[in-house]
Structure formats: C-alpha cells, structure tokens
CSV table of C-alpha atoms in Angstrom, one decimal:
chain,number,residue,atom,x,y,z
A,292,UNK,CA,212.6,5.7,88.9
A,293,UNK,CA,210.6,8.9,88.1
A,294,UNK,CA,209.9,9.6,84.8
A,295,UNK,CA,209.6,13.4,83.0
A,296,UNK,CA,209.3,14.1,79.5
A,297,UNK,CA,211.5,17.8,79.2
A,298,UNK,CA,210.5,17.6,75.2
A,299,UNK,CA,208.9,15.0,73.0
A,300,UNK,CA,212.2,13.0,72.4
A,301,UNK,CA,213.6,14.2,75.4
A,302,UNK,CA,213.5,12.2,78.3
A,303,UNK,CA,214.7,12.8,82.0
A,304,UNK,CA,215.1,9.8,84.7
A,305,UNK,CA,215.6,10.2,88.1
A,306,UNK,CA,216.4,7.7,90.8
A,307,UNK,CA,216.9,8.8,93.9
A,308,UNK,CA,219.1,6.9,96.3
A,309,UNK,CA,221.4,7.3,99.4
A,310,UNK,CA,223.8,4.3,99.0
A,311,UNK,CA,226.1,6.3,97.7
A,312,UNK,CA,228.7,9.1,98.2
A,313,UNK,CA,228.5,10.2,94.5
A,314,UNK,CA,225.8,11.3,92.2
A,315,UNK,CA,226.0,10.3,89.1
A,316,UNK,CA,224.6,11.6,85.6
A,317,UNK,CA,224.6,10.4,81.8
A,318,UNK,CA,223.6,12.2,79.3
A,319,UNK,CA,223.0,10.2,76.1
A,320,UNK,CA,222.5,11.0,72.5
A,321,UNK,CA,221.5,8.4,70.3
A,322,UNK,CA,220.9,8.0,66.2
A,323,UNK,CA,220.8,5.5,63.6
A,324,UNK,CA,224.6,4.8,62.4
A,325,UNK,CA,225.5,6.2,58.9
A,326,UNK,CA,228.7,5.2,57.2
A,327,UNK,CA,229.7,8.8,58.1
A,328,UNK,CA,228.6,9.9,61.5
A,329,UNK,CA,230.6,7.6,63.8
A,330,UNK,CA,234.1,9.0,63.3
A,331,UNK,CA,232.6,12.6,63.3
A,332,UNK,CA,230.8,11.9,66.6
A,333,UNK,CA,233.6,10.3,68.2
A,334,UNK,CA,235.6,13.5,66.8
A,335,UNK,CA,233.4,15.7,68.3
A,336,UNK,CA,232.9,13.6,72.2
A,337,UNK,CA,236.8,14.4,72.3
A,338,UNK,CA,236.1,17.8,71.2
A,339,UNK,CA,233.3,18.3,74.2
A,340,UNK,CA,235.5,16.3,76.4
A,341,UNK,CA,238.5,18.8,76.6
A,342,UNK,CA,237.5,22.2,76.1
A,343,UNK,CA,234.4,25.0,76.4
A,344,UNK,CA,233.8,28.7,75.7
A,345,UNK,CA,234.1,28.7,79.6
A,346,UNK,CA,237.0,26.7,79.8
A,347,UNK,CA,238.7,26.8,76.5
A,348,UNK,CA,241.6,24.6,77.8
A,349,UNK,CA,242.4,21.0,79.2
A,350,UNK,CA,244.1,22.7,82.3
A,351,UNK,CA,241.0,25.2,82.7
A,352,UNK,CA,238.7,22.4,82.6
A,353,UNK,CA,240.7,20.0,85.0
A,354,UNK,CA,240.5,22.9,87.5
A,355,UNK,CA,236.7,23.2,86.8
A,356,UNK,CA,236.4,19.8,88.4
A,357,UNK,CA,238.9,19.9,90.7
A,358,UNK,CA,237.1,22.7,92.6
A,359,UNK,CA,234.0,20.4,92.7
A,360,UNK,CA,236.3,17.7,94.9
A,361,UNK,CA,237.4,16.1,92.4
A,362,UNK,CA,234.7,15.5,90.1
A,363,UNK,CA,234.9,13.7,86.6
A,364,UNK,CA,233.3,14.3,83.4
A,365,UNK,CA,233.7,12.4,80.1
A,366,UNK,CA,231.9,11.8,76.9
A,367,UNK,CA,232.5,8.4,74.4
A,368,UNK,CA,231.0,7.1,71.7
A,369,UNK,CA,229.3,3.4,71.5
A,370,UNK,CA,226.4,1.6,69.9
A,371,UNK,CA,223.6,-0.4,70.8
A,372,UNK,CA,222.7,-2.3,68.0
A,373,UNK,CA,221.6,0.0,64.9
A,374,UNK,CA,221.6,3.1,66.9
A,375,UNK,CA,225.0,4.9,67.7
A,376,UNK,CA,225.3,7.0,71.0
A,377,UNK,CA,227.0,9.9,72.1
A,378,UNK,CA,227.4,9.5,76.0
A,379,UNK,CA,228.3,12.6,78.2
A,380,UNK,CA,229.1,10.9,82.0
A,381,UNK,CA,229.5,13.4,85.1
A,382,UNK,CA,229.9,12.5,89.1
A,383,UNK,CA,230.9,13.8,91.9
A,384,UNK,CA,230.5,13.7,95.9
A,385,UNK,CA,226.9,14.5,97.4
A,386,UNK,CA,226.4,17.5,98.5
A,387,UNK,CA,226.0,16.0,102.0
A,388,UNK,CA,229.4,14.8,102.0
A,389,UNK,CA,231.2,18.1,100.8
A,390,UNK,CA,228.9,21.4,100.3
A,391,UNK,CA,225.9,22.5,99.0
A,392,UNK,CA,225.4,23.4,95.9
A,393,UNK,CA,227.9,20.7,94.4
A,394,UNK,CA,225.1,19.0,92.4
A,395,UNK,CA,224.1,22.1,90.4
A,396,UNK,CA,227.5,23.3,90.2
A,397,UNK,CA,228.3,19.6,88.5
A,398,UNK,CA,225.1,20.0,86.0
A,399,UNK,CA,226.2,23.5,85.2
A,400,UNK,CA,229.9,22.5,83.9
A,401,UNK,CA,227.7,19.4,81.6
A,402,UNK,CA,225.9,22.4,80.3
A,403,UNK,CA,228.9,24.0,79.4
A,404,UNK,CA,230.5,21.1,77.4
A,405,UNK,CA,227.3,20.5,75.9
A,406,UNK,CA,225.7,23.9,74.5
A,407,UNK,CA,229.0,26.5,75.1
A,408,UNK,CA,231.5,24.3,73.0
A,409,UNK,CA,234.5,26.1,71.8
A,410,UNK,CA,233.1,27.4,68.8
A,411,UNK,CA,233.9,31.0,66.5
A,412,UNK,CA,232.7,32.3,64.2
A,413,UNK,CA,230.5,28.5,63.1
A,414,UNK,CA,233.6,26.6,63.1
A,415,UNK,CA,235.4,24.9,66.3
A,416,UNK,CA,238.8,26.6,67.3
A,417,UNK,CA,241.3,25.6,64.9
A,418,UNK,CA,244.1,24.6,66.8
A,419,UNK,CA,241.9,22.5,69.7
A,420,UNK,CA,240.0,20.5,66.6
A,421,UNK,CA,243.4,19.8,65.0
A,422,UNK,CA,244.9,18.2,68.5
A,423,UNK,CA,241.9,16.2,69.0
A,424,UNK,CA,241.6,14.8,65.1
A,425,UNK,CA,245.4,13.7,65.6
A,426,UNK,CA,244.8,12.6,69.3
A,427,UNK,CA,241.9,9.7,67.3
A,428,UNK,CA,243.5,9.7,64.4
A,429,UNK,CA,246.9,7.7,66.5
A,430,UNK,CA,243.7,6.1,69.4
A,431,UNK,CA,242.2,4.3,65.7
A,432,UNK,CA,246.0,3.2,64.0
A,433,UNK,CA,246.8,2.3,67.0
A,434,UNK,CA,244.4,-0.8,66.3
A,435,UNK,CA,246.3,-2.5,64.5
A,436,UNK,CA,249.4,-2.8,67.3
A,437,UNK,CA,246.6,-4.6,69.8
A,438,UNK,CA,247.0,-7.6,67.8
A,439,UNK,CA,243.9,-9.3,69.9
A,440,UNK,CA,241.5,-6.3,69.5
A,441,UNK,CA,242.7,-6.0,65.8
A,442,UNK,CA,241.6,-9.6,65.3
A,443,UNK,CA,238.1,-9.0,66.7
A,444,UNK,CA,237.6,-6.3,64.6
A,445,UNK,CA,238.1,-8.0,61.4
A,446,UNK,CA,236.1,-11.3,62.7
A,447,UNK,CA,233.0,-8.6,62.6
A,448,UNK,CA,234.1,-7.2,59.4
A,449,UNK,CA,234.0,-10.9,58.0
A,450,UNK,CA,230.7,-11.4,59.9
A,451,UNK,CA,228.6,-8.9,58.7
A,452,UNK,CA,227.7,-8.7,55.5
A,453,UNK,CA,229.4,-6.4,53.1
A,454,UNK,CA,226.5,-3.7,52.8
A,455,UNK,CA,225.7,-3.8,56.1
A,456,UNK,CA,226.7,-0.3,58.4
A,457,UNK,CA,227.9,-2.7,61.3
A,458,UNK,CA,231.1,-2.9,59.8
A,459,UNK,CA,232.0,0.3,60.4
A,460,UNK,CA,233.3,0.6,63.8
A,461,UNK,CA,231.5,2.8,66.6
A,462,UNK,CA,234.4,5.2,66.8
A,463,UNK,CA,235.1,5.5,62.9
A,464,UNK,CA,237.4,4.9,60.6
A,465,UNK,CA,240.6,6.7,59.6
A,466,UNK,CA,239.7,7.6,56.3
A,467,UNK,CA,236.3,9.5,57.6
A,468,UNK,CA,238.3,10.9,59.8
A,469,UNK,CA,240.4,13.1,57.5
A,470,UNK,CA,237.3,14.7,55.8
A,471,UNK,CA,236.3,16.4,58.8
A,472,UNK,CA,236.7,20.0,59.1
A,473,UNK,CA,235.9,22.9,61.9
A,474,UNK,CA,233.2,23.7,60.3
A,475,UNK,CA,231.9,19.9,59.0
A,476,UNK,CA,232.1,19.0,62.9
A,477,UNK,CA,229.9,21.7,64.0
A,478,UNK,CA,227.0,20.5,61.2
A,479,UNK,CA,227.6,17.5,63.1
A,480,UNK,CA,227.0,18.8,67.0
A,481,UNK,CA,223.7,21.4,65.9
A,482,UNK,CA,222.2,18.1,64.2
A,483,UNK,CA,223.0,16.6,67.3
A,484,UNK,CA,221.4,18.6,69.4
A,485,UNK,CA,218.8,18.9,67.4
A,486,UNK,CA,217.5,15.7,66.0
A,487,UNK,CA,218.5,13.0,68.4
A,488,UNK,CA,217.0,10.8,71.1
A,489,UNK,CA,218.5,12.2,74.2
A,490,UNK,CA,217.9,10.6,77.6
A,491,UNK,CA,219.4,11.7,80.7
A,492,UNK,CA,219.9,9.7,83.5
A,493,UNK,CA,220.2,10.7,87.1
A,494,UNK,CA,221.2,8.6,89.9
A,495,UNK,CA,222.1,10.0,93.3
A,496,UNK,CA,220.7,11.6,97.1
A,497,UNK,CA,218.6,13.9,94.9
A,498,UNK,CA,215.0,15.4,94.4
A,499,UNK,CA,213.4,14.8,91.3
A,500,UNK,CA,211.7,18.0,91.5
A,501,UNK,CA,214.7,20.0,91.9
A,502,UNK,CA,216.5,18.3,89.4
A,503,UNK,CA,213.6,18.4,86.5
A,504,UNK,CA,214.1,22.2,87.7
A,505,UNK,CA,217.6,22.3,86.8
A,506,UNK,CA,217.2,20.4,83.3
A,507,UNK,CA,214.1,22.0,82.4
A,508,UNK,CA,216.2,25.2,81.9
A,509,UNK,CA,218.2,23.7,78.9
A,510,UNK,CA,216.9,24.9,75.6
A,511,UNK,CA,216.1,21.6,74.1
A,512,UNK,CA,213.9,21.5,71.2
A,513,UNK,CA,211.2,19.1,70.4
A,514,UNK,CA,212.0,16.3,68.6
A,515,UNK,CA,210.7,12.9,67.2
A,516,UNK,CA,213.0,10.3,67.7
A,517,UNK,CA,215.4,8.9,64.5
A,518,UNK,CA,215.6,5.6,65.7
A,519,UNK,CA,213.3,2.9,65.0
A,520,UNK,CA,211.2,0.9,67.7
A,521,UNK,CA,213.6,-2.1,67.0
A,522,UNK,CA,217.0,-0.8,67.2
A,523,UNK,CA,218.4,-4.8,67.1
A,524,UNK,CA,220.6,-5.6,64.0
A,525,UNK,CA,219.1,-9.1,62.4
A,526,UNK,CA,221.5,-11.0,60.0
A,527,UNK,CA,219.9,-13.8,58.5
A,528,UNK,CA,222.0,-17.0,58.4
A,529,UNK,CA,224.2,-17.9,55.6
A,530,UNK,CA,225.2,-21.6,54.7
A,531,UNK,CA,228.5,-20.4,53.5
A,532,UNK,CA,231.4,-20.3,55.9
A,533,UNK,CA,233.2,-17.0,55.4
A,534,UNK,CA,236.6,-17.4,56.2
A,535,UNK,CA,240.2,-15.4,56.3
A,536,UNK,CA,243.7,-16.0,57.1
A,537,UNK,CA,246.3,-12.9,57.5
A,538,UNK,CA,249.3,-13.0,58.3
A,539,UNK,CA,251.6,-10.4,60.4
A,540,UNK,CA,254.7,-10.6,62.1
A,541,UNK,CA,253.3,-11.5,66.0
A,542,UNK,CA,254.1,-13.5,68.4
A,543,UNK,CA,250.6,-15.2,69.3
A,544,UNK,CA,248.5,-16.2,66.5
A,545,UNK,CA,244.8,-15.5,66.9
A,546,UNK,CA,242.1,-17.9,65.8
A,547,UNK,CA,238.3,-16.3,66.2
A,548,UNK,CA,235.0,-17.9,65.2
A,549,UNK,CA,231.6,-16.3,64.5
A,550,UNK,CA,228.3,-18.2,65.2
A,551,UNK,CA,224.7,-16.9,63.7
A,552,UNK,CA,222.7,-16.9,67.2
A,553,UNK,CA,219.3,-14.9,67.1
A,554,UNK,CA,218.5,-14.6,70.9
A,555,UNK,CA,218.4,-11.0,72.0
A,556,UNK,CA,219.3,-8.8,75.2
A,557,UNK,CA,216.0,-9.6,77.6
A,558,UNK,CA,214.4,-11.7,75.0
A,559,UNK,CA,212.7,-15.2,76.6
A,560,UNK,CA,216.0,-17.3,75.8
A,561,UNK,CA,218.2,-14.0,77.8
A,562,UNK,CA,219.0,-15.6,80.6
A,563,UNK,CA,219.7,-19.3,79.5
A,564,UNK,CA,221.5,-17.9,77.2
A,565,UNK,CA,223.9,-16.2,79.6
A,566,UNK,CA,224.2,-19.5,81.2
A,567,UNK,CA,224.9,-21.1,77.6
A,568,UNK,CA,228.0,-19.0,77.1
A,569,UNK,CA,229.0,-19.3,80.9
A,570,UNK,CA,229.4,-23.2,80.1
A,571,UNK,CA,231.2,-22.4,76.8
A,572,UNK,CA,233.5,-19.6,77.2
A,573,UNK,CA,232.3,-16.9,79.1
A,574,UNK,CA,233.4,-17.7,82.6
A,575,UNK,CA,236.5,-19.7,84.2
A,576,UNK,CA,234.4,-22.4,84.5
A,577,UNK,CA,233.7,-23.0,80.7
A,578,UNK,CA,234.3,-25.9,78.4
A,579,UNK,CA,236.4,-23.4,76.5
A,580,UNK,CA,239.1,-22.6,79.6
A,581,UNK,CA,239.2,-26.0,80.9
A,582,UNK,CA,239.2,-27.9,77.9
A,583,UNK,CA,241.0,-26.1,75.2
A,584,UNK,CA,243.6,-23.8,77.6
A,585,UNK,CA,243.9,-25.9,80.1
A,586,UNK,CA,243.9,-29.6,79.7
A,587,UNK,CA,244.8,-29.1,76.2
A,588,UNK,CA,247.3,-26.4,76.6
A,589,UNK,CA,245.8,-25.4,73.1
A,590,UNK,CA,245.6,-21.7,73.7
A,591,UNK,CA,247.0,-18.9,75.8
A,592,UNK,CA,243.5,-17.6,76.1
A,593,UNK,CA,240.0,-18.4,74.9
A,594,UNK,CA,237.2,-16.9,75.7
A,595,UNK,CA,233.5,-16.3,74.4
A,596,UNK,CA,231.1,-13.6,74.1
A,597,UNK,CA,227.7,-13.0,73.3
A,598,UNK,CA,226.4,-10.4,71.1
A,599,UNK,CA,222.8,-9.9,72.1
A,600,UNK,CA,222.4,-6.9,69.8
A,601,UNK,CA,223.5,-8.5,66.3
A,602,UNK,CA,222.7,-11.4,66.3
A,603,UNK,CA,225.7,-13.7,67.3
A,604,UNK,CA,228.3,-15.1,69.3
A,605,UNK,CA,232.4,-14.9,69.1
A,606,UNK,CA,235.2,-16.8,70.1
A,607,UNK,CA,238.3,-15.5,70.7
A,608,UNK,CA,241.4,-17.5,70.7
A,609,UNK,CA,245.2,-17.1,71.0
A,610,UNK,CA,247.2,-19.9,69.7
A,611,UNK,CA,250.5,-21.5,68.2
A,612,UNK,CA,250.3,-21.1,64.8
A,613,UNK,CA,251.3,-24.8,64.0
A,614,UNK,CA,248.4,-25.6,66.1
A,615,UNK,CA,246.1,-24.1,64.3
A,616,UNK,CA,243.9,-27.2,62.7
A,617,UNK,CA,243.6,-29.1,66.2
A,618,UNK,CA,242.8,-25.6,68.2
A,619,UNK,CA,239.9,-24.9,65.7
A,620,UNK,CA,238.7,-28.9,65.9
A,621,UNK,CA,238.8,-28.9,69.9
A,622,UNK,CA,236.8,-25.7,69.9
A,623,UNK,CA,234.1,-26.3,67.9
A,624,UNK,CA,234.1,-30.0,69.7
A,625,UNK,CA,233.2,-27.8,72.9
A,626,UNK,CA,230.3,-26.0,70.7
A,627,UNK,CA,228.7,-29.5,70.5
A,628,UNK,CA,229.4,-30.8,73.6
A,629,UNK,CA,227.2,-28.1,75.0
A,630,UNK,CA,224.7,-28.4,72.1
A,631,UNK,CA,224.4,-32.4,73.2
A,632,UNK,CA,223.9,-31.4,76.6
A,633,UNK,CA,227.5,-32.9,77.7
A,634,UNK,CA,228.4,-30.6,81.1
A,635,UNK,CA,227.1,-31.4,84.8
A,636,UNK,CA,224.9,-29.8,86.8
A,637,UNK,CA,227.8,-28.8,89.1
A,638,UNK,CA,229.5,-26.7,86.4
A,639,UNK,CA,226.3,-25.4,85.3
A,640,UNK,CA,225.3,-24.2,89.0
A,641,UNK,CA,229.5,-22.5,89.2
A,642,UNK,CA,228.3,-20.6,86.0
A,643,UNK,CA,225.0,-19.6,87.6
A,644,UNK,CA,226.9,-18.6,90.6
A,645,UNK,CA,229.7,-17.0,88.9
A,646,UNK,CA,226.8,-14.9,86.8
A,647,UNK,CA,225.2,-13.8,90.3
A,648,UNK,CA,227.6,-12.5,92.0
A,649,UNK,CA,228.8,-10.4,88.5
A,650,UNK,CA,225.2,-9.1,89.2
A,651,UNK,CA,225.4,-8.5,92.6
A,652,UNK,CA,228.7,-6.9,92.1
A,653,UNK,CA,227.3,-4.7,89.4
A,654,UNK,CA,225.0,-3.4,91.8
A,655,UNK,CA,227.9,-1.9,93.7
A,656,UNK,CA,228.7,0.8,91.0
A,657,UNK,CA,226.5,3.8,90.5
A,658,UNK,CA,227.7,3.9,86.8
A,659,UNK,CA,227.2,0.6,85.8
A,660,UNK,CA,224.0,0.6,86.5
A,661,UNK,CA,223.2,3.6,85.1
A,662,UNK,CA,224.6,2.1,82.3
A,663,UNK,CA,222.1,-0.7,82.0
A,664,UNK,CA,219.3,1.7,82.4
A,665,UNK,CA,220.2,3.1,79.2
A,666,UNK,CA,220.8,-0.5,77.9
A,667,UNK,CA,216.7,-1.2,78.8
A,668,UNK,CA,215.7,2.6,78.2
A,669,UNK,CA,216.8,1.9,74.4
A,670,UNK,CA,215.6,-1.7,73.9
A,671,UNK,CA,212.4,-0.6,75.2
A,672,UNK,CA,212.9,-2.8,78.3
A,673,UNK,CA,211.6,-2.6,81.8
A,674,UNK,CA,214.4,-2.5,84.5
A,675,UNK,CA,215.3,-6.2,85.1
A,676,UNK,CA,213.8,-7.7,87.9
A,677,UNK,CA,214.1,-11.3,89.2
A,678,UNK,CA,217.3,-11.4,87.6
A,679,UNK,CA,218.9,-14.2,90.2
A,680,UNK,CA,215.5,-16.0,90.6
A,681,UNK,CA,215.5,-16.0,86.5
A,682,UNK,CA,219.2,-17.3,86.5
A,683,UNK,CA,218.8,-20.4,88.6
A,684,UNK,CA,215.9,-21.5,87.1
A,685,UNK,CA,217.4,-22.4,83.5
A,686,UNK,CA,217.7,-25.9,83.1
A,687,UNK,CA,220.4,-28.0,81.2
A,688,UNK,CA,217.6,-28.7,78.5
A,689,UNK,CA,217.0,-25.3,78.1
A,690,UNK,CA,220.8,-24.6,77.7
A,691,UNK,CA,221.5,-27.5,75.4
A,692,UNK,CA,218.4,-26.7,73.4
A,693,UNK,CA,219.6,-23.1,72.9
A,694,UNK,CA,223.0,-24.1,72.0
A,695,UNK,CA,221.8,-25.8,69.1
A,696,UNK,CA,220.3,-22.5,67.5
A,697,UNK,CA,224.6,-22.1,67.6
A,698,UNK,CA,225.7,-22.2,63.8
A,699,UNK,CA,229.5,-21.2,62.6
A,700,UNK,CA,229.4,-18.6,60.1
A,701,UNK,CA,233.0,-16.6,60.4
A,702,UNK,CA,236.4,-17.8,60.6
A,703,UNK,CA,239.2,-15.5,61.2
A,704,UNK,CA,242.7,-16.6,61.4
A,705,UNK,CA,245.8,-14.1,62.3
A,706,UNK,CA,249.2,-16.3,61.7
A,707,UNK,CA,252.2,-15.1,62.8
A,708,UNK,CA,254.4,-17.8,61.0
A,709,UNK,CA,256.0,-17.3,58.0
C-alpha cells in the first residue's frame, strides 16, 4: 500500500491491484461520538447519498452512475469504538474493462456528493432534508418491529454504563432526530469537513501517482485529528449482574447475555480469541449450536459475538418463553465448559478451519477488505499478516485460559407470554 499525506489529518492510501474488475474507493470521516452527532451524521450520509447541486435528484443521480456502467455510490454511518464514522463507498468497472476515463469520472461524482451538496442559501433544500429525516425517522422506529435486533440493542443499553456515549446508537436516536433543521445539518457537514480525520482508501488497476493527482485537487484543509490515539471503549467490570425482563406481544422470546471480556481487535489474545468464540457460539460448530439448539432443542437460534472494540462479548438467543430458566442454565453451562477446557481438538481444528476459509473468502471482495484497512488504519494497526499461520497455532490452553477472563455482567430477557 502507498502512503500520501494530502493534509495533516488527511490521509490518502492506495493499493494497486489487478484482481479485479472494479475499483473500489472509501472515503471515511471519523470523530469522537457526542450524544448529538450520530443521528445528525446519519441524517446527513442520506442527505449526501441521494442528491447534489449537480444532481439535485434521486433519478438524476441514478443516471449519473448508470452512465459509468453501472457504478454504485453510498455513504453510512458506523463506529469503531469511541470514534464515529461517516463512510462515503464508490466502485465501478476498470477502465480496462469499459473506457477510459471511468475512474476519474467515478472520483468526480464523490466530489460532487461530498463538497456540491444540495445546499441554498446555508441551509439544505427543504423539501429533500424533509424526505430524508422521515425516510430515518421510519429506518430507526422500525427497530422496534425486528424483535431480534431490538433485543440486542437494549442488551447494550443494559451493558454500558448509564453515562457512558455507547449507548447511543451509531445511527441516532429518534428524539435527536427531530431537532435537526436545514440549517442545524449544514453546521453539521462544514464541521465535518473541516475538523475530522478523513482517510481515503483506494483499491483497484490504478496509479498512485495519478490518483494523489486527482485527490490532491480537493480543497481539504489541514487539520489535527479529534480522535484520541486509543479510540477502544474500556468498561471496567462490575460485580453486579444488571438484568431486565420486557415483555411484548411476539412470538419468540429472546434471552441475551453480556460478558465483561477485555481482549481487543489485534491485541496478543486476537486470534485465540476468535477461536474462543468459534467453540462457543460463533460458528456451526460451537458448544452454543450443538448443545443448546440442537441436542437441547432449547433455542431456535443462538449465536455469539465478540466485541473487540468495547470490551465484551454477547449472546443472542431465541427461545420459548416457559423455557426460559433451563435455556439461561444450559448456556452459561457452555461458558464453563469452554473456560474448563471441555471441547476436542477436532472441534477446535473445524473452528480454525471454518475461521480460514471466512478469511480466505474475505479476500475475495474488494470492499471488505478495504473495509479492514480502515478497521487497522484506525486502531493504529499494521495490515494483518500471518493471519492463518496465527490461527492454527492457538492452543486449547490458550483458549480455555482466555475464556476464563469471560465474566456475565448483562442479562436481557424479551417475553412474549403473558
């Protein structure tokens, strides 16, 4: 990967490569997390998303991209541990494989989106800003009618602590939301543009000269970045079990656990602990699926999943509500069987296995990997290397000896009985 700094706190990357038929580009902006910035920055990627001075419609901009054989461009919201980013994705076919000129036609239309928004007069147009609030405004009640996704939202709302900012989802909440104004959003988008980390990341059959030639005409100002060196969240550990029962009128009740587990993304304990959670819920293979779903017939689903930017690990379940009290006993009977060390080597080498080839598939898909570069590029990491090598050489004392670092802190129960 080449490196160019455009601006301090501006950062180009450049890989070139001709595996593919696409080229691919991400443009991310990335601050610390306030209690009001998410929903407004979500707001305004939908804003960017669907309309420029250029291209003041949906229609106009579909056509845009159409004329570049069918190109696709996209901005979302997400978060990487304290710091919240504003992504703005692009791709479309190599030059070599349509015309030339497709490239800087594609980084062109990301310039338009990103500096010639649809803005009058310092305030976005009126009618586009009120089609976009409603369009989120239904995307986050809708929320609540995923009954599965609802329930892992409010087992990190009972995980976190009450003053911490994590609790506030990545794409806002409803009530920040209805604040916003045309004019409030476009504070939002100059401060944007002018006080975040950006990094853009290019991957594709390109030259890194020609395309620092391209970017170096954006007028980016200088900047020093918001966000700290450490950007993961740490939540100390808590003797207190914090538990809550709702209930709602569903089908499937959902029982979800919370464990305090301080191993981070490409820390020393990274990669057993990606085998840890293979054996316990994170593959087909895990004492979770096999033990709890299947031999058990305890749970329609139940699955785990590490959080390696916060500190902790979740289990998501969906059960019979009458079950309840032997679901919760057999799962966190599979926490301990791991802890002790009780799995073979056989399973253990399926989840190493299973984890390779997710890697090696991974490596298949332009944006993904883009995607972890801006993963490392914002934890400060090197590009992984050795990953498979690093994989099969955990151990079973290593796993069982991380496992223990496992304890249960949030219990969420959604009961659908009355």
């Amino acid at each position: 990967m080449v490196d160019f700094n455009l601006q301090p706190g501006v950062r180009l990357h450049v890989e070139p490569t001709s595996r593919f038929h696409v080229n691919r580009i991400l443009i991310n902006f990335a601050t610390p997390q306030t209690a009001e910035n998410s929903a407004a920055r979500n707001l305004l990627a939908n804003l960017l998303e669907t309309s420029t001075a250029a291209y003041p419609t949906q229609t106009a901009f579909a056509k845009a991209l159409n004329h570049l054989y069918g190109a696709d461009a996209s901005a979302s919201v997400s978060r990487i541990g304290y710091a919240h980013t504003l992504r703005v994705r692009a791709e479309a076919v190599d030059d070599r494989f349509a015309q030339p000129g497709i490239f800087a036609s594609l980084v062109d239309i990301l310039y338009q989106m990103i500096f010639r928004p649809l803005i009058t007069d310092g305030a976005f147009d009126a009618a586009t800003f009120k089609t976009q609030r409603q369009n989120v405004a239904n995307e986050l009640a809708s929320i609540k009618e995923n009954k599965q996704y609802y329930a892992a939202w409010q087992l990190d709302r009972l995980y976190y602590d009450q003053s911490s900012l994590m609790r506030i989802p990545s794409y806002g909440r409803l009530e920040d939301l209805d604040k916003l104004t045309p004019a409030s959003l476009v504070e939002t988008y100059y401060d944007m543009l002018a006080h975040d980390q950006i990094d853009i990341f290019v991957y594709g059959n390109v030259d890194p000269q020609a395309v620092l030639d391209l970017f170096r005409q954006w007028p980016l100002s200088p900047r020093q970045s918001p966000l700290p060196n450490d950007i993961y969240y740490r939540q100390p550990f808590h003797h207190r079990v914090r538990e809550l029962s709702e209930r709602q009128d569903v089908n499937q009740a959902k029982l979800n656990l919370a464990y305090h587990f301080p191993v981070f993304y490409r820390d020393e304990n990274y990669y057993a602990a990606l085998v840890m959670n293979g054996i316990l819920g994170g593959t087909p293979y895990s004492k979770l699926f096999a033990n709890v779903r299947e031999k058990a017939s305890l749970a329609y689903y139940a699955s785990s999943q590490l959080r390696l930017f916060s500190s902790h690990l979740a289990i998501q379940t969906g059960i019979d509500a009458k079950n309840y009290h032997q679901a919760r006993q057999l799962i966190e009977a599979q926490v301990k069987a791991v802890q002790q060390g009780d799995f073979s080597e056989t399973v253990m080498q399926e989840v190493k296995d299973a984890l390779i080839n997710q890697y090696q598939t991974g490596l298949d898909a332009p944006g993904g990997i883009v995607e972890h570069w801006l993963v490392d590029c914002m934890s400060n990491r090197l590009p992984a290397e050795n990953v498979i090598e690093s994989l099969q050489q955990v151990t079973k004392e290593q796993v069982a000896n991380l496992a223990k670092k496992l304890q249960l802190q949030a219990v969420y129960f959604l009961d659908g009985e009355e």
